Coordinates of C-alpha atoms in Angstrom, one line a residue:
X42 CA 0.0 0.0 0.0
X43 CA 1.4 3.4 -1.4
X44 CA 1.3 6.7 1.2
X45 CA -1.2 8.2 -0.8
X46 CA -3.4 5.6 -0.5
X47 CA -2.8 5.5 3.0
X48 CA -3.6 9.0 4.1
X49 CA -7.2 9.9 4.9
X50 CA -8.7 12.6 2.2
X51 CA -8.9 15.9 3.9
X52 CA -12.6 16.9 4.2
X53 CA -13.6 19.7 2.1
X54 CA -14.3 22.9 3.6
X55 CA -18.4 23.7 3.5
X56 CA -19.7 26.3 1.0
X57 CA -20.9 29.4 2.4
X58 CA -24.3 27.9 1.6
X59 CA -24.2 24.6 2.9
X60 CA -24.2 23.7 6.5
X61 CA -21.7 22.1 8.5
X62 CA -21.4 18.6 8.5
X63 CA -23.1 16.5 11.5
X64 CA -20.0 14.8 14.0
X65 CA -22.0 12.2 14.3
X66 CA -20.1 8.9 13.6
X67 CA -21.6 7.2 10.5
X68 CA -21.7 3.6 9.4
X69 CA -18.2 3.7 7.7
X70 CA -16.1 5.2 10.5
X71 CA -17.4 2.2 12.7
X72 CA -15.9 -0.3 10.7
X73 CA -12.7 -1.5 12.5
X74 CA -9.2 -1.2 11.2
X75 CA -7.9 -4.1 9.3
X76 CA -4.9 -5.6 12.0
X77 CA -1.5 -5.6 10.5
X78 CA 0.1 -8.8 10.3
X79 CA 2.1 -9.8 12.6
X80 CA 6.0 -9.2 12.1
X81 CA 8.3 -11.8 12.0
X82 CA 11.5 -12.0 14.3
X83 CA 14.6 -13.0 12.2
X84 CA 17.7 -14.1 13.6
X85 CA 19.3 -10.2 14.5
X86 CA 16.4 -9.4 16.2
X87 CA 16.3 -12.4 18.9
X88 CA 20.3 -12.1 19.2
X89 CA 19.5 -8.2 20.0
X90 CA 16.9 -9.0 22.2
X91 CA 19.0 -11.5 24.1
X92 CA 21.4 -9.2 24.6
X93 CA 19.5 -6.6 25.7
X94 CA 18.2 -9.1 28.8
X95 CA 21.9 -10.1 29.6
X96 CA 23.1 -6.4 29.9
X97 CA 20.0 -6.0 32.3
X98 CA 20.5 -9.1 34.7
X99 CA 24.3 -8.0 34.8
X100 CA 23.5 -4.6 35.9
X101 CA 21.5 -5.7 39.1
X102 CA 24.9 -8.0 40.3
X103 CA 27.3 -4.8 39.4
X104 CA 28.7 -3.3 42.3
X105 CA 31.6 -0.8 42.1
X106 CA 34.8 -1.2 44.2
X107 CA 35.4 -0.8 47.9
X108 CA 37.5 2.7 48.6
X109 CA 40.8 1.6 49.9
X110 CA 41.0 2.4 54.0
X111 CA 44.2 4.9 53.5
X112 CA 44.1 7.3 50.5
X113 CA 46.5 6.7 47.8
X114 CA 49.3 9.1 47.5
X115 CA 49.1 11.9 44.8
X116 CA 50.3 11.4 41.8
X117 CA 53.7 13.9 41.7
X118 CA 52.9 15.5 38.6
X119 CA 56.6 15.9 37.3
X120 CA 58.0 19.9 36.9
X121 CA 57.4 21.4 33.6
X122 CA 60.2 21.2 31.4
X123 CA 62.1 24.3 31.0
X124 CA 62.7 26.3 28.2
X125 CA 66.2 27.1 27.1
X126 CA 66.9 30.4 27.9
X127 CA 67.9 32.7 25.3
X128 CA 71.1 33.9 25.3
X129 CA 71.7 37.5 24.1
X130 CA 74.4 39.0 21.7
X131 CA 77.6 40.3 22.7
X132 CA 78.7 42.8 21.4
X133 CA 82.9 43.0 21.7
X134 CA 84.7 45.9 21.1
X135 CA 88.3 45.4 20.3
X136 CA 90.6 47.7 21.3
X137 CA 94.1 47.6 21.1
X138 CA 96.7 46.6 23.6
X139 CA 98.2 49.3 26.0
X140 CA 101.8 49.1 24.4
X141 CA 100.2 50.0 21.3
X142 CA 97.8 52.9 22.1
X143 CA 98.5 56.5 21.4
X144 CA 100.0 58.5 23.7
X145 CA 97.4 60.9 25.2
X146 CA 97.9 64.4 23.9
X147 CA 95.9 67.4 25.9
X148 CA 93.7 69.3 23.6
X149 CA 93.5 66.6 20.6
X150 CA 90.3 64.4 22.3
X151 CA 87.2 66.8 21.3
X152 CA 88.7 67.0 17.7
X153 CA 89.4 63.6 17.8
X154 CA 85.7 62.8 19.1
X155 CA 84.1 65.8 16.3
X156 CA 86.3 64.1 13.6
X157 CA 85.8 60.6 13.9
X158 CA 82.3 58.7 14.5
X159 CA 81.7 57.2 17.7
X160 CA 81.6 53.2 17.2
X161 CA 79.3 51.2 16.8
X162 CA 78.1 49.6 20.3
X163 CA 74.8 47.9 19.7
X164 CA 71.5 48.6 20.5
X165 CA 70.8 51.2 23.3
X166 CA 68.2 48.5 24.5
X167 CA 71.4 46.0 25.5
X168 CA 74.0 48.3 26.9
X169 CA 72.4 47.7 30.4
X170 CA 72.3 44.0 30.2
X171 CA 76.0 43.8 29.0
X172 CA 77.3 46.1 31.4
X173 CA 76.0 43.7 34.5
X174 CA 77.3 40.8 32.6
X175 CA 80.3 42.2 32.2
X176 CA 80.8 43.2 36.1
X177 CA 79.1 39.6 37.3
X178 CA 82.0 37.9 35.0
X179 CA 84.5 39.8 36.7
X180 CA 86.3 37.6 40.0
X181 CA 86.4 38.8 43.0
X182 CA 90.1 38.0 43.7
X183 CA 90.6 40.1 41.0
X184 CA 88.8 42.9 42.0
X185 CA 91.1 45.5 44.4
X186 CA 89.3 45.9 47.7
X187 CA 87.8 49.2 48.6
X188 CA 89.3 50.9 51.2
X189 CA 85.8 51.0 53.4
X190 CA 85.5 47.5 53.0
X191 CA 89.0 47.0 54.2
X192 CA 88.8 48.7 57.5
X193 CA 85.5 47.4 57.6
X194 CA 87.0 43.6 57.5
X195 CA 90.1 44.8 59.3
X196 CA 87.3 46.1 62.4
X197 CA 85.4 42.6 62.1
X198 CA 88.4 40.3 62.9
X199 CA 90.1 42.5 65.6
X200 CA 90.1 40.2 68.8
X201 CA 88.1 41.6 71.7
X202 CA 89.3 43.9 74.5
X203 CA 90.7 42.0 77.8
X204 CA 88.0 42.7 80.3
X205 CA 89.5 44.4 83.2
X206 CA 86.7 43.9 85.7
X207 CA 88.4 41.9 89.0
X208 CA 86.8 38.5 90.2
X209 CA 83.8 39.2 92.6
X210 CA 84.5 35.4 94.3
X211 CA 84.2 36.7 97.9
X212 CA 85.6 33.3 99.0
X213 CA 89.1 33.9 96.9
X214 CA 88.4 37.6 97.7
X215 CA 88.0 37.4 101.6
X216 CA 89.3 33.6 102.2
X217 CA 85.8 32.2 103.0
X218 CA 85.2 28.8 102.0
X219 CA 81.6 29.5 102.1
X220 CA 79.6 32.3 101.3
X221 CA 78.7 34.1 104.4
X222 CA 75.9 35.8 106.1
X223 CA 72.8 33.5 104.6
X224 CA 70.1 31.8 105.5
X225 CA 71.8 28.3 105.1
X226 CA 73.5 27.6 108.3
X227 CA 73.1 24.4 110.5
X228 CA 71.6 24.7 114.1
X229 CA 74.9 23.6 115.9
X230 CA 76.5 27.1 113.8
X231 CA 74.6 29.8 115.2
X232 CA 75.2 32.4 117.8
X233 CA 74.9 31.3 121.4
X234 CA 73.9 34.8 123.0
X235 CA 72.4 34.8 126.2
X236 CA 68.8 36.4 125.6
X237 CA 68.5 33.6 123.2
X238 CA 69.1 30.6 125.3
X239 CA 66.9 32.0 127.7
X240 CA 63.9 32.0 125.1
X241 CA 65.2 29.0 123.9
X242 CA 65.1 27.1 127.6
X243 CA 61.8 28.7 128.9
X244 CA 60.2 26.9 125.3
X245 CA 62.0 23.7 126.2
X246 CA 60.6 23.8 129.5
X247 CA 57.0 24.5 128.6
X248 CA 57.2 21.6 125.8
X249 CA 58.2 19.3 128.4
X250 CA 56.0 20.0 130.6
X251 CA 52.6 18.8 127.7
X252 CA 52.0 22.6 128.0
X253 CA 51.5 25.6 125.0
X254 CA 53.8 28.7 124.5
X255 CA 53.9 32.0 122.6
X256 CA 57.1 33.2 121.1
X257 CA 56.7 37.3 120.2
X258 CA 59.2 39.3 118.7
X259 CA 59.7 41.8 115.6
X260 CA 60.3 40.6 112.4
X261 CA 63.9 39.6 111.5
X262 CA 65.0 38.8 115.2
X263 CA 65.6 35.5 114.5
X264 CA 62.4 33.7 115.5
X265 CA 62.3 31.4 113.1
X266 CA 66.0 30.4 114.1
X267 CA 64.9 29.6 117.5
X268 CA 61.8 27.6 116.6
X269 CA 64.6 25.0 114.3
X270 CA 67.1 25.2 118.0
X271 CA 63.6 24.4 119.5
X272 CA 63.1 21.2 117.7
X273 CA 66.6 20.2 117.4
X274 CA 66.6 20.3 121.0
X275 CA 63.9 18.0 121.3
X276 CA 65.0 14.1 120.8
X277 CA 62.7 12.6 118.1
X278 CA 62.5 9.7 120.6
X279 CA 59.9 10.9 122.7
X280 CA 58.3 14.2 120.3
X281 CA 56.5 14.7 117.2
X282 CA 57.3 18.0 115.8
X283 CA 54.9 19.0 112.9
X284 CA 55.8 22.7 111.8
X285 CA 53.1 24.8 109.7
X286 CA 53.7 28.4 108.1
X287 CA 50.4 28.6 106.2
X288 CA 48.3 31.3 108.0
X289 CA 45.6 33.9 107.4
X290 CA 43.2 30.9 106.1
X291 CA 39.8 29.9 107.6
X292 CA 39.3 27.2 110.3
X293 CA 38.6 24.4 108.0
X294 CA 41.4 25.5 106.0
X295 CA 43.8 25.3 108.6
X296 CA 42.6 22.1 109.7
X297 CA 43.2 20.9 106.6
X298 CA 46.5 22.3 106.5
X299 CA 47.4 20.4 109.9
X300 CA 46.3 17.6 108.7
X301 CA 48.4 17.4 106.2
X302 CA 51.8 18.1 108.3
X303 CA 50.5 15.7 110.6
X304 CA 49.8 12.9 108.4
X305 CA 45.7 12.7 109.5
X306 CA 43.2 12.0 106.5
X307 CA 41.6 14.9 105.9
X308 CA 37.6 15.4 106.1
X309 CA 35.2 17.3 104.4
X310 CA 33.4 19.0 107.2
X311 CA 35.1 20.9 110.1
X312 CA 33.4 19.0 113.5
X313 CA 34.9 15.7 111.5
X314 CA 38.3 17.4 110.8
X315 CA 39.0 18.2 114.6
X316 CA 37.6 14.8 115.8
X317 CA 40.6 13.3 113.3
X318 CA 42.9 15.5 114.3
X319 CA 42.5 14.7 117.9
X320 CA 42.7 11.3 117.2
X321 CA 46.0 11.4 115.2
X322 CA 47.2 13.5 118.3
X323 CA 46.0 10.4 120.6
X324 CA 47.1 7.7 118.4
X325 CA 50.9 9.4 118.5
X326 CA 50.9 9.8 122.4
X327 CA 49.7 6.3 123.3
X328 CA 50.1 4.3 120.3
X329 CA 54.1 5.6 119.0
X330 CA 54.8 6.7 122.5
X331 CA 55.6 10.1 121.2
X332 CA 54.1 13.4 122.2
X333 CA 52.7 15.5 119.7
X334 CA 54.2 19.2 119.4
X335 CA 52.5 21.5 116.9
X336 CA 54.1 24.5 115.9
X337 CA 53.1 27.6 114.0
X338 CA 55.2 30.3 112.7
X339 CA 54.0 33.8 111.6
X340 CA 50.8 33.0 113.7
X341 CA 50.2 37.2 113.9
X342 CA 48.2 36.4 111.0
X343 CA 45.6 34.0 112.4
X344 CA 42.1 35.3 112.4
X345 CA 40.7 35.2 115.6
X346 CA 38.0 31.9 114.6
X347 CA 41.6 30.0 114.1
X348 CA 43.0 30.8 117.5
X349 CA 39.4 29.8 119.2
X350 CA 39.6 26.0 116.9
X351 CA 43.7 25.5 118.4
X352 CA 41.9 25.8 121.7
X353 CA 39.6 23.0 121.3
X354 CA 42.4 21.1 119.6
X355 CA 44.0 21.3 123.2
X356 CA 41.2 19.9 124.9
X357 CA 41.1 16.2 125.4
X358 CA 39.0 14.3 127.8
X359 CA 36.9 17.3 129.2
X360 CA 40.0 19.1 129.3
X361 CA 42.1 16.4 131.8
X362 CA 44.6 15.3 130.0
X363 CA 47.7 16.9 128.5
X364 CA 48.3 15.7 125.0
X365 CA 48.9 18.5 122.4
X366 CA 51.8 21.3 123.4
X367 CA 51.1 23.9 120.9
X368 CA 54.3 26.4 120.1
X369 CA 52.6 29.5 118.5
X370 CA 55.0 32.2 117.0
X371 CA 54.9 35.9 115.6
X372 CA 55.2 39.3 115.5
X373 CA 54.5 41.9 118.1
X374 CA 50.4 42.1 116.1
X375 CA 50.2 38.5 118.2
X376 CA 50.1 40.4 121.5
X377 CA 47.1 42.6 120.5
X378 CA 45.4 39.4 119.4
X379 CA 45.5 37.3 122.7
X380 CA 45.0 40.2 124.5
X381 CA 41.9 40.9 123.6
X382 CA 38.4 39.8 125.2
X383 CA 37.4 37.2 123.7
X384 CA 40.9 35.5 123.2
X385 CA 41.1 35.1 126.9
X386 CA 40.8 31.7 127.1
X387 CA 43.1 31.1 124.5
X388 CA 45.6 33.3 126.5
X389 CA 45.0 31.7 129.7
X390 CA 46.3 28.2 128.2
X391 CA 49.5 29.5 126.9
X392 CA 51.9 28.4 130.0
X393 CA 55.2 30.5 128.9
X394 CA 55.6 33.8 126.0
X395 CA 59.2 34.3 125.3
X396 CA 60.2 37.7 123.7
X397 CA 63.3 38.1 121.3
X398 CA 64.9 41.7 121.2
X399 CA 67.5 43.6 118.5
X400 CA 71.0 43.5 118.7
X401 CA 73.4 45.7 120.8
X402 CA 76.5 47.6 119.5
X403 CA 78.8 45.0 121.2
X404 CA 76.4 41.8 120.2
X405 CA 76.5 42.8 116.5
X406 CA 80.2 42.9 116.5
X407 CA 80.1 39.8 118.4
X408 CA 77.4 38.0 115.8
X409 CA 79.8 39.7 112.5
X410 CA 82.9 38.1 113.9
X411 CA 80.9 34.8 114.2
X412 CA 79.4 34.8 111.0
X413 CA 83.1 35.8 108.9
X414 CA 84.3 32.7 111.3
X415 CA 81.7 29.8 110.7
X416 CA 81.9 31.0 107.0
X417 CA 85.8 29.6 106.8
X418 CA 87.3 33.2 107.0
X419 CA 90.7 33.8 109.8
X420 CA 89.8 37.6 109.8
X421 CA 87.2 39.7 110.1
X422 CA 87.0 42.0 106.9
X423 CA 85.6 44.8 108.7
X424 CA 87.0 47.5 111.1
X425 CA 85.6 49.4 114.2
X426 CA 84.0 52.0 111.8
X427 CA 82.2 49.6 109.5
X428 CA 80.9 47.7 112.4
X429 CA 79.2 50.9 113.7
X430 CA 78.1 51.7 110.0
X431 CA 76.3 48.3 110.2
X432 CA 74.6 48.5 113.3
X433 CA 73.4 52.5 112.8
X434 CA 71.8 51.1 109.4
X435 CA 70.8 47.7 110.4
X436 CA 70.1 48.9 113.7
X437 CA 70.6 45.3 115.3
X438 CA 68.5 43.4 113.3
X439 CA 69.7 40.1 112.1
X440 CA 68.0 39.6 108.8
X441 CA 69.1 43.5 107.8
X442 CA 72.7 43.5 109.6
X443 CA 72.9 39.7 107.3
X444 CA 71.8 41.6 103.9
X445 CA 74.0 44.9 104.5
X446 CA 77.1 43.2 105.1
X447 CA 76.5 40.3 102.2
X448 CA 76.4 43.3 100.2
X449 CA 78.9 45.0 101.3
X450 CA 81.5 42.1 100.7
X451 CA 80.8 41.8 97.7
X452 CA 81.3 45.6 96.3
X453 CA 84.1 45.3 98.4
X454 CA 85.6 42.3 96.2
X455 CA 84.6 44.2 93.1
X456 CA 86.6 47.2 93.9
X457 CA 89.7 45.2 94.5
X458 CA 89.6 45.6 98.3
X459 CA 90.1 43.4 101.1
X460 CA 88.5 45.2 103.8
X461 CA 85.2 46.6 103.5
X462 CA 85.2 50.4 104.1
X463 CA 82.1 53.0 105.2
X464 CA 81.6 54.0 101.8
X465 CA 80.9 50.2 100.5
X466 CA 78.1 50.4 103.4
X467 CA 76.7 53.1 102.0
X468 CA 76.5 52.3 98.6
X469 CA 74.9 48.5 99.5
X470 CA 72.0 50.4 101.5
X471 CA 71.1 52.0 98.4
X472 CA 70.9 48.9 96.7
X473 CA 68.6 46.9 99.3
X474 CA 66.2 49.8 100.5
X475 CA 64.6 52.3 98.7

């Protein structure tokens, strides 16, 4: 069957006379299509189809690889290859040798210059670029040295000045084979003066005794001294020393603290600190056989809620038996503390107060000697006037006479000298007090 004979024919438009044809189906349009024959498969279509089904049941079992765990490294893309660089023209001038080269004649070079034509030296673009070639090209061991750059080099390796300052060693200075007038001296070293042994055996008495005492005395007097004779003096045999210098803290605070430095496990709550402090305090006296000495330094700091808990710390039993001896220690603030009203009980409990005073004139010569002999030295290194320059500076204090004369020493040994004089007095009180 051709196309033409396939297509439909187009209806015909209606005259303007005639009317519209009816859409109502007629007889013919209802008659059904012929049905096309069926078509036959040959043998490409069945192998297409077949493949077609295979590519479909292999694309449900596809699965694409796993990511390796670690990253592969990146590929190092090698550099690009570089171009060869283009080298430029030289231009070479040739001029003749020195032996053969005119004699210079004064007058002759502007006719010379008008006369002849200036050669031919290349492009004006180049005369930059051959001039630094030219001076890179050029050695340096060649090249004469500039006289800047010979001072300059001649500067650089001069050796150093000698330094002329003296050694400031005050034990090859003085003779000491120690450095004197510090803090670190044993207990068996220090100065036996008689005010001190007397505050030194009215504590060892009261301690003996299962009773408290109160050492008061200005800073720098040597306090802290006599509480490390005190527990020297007492044979670890029969005591229990536990030292504390953490003050100004609240009364659970401070029980913690002596818990600590008595080896007691510490509570949360203050009624159960004090009940384990009291019981470390019993366990030492009847258990180790040792009796328990507590000892505060710089106690001028204690608020007064602290000195009202070290007063129920010293009562055991309903206040019968003697089992704590509590040493407090501190400035001359701790006499306005216990005297006050409602301290007195605490007061009343403290058996003995020792007091510690400044040096005299004759003691401070006494102590300096002692000090320049304990330190390894066969002389004193100061005379009768520096002495007195000490003690009107230091006044008698220990820590400040120690300070004035460490410092003095050692602008002594700076200056050369081996005795210290007024002036190196002087000079170290600048340094140390403003």
């Amino acid at each position: 069957m051709t196309t033409s004979a396939r297509r439909r024919p187009r209806p015909s438009s209606p005259s303007p006379g005639t009317s519209p044809p009816s859409s109502a189906p007629t007889a013919a349009s209802r008659r059904p299509r012929p049905a096309r024959p069926p078509r036959k498969e040959n043998d490409d279509d069945q192998a297409r189809s077949r493949h077609r089904y295979q590519a479909h049941r292999s694309a449900r079992h596809f699965r694409l690889p796993r990511r390796p765990i670690h990253p592969r490294d990146h590929r190092r893309r090698s550099p690009p290859l570089a171009l060869p660089r283009r080298r430029a023209r030289r231009f070479v001038v040739h001029r003749p040798a020195a032996h053969v080269r005119r004699a210079h004649r004064p007058g002759r070079h502007r006719q010379d210059r008008a006369a002849s034509p200036p050669p031919d030296r290349g492009p004006a673009r180049l005369r930059p670029r051959l001039r630094s070639r030219r001076r890179s090209r050029r050695r340096l061991s060649d090249a004469p040295e500039s006289p800047v750059h010979h001072e300059r080099k001649a500067t650089m390796t001069k050796p150093a000045p000698a330094t002329t300052t003296k050694p400031t060693d005050l034990r090859a200075t003085f003779g000491f084979h120690a450095v004197p007038f510090t803090r670190e001296i044993a207990t068996d070293d220090h100065l036996r003066l008689p005010f001190l042994d007397d505050a030194l055996a009215g504590l060892l008495s009261t301690v003996e005794a299962r009773m408290s005492a109160a050492l008061i005395a200005p800073a720098g007097t040597g306090k802290t001294a006599l509480l490390r004779r005190l527990r020297s003096g007492l044979p670890e045999a029969r005591y229990h020393v536990h030292y504390v210098k953490v003050t100004g803290l609240s009364k659970r605070d401070m029980c913690r603290e002596i818990a600590v430095a008595c080896g007691a496990q510490p509570a949360g709550s203050y009624p159960m600190l004090v009940r384990r402090l009291q019981e470390r305090f019993e366990t030492t006296a009847h258990n180790e056989g040792r009796r328990p000495v507590l000892v505060l330094d710089e106690s001028h700091e204690l608020s007064p809620d602290v000195l009202g808990m070290l007063r129920i710390l010293t009562n055991f039993d309903m206040d019968s038996r003697l089992v704590l001896s509590l040493v407090i220690a501190g400035q001359s603030p701790l006499r306005s503390l216990l005297a006050r009203d409602d301290q007195e009980a605490m007061a009343r409990r403290i058996a003995h107060y020792a007091q510690l005073r400044l040096l005299s004139r004759d003691e401070l010569a006494q102590y300096v000697a002692h000090r320049c002999a304990v330190a390894g030295s066969a002389r004193v290194p100061f005379d009768d006037r520096t002495l007195d320059a000490l003690f009107e500076i230091g006044r008698g204090n220990l820590r400040a006479t120690d300070d004035l004369a460490l410092k003095s020493l050692d602008y002594a040994a700076t200056a050369g000298h081996t005795t210290v004089s007024v002036q190196h007095v002087i000079a170290a009180r600048k340094d140390l007090w403003p």
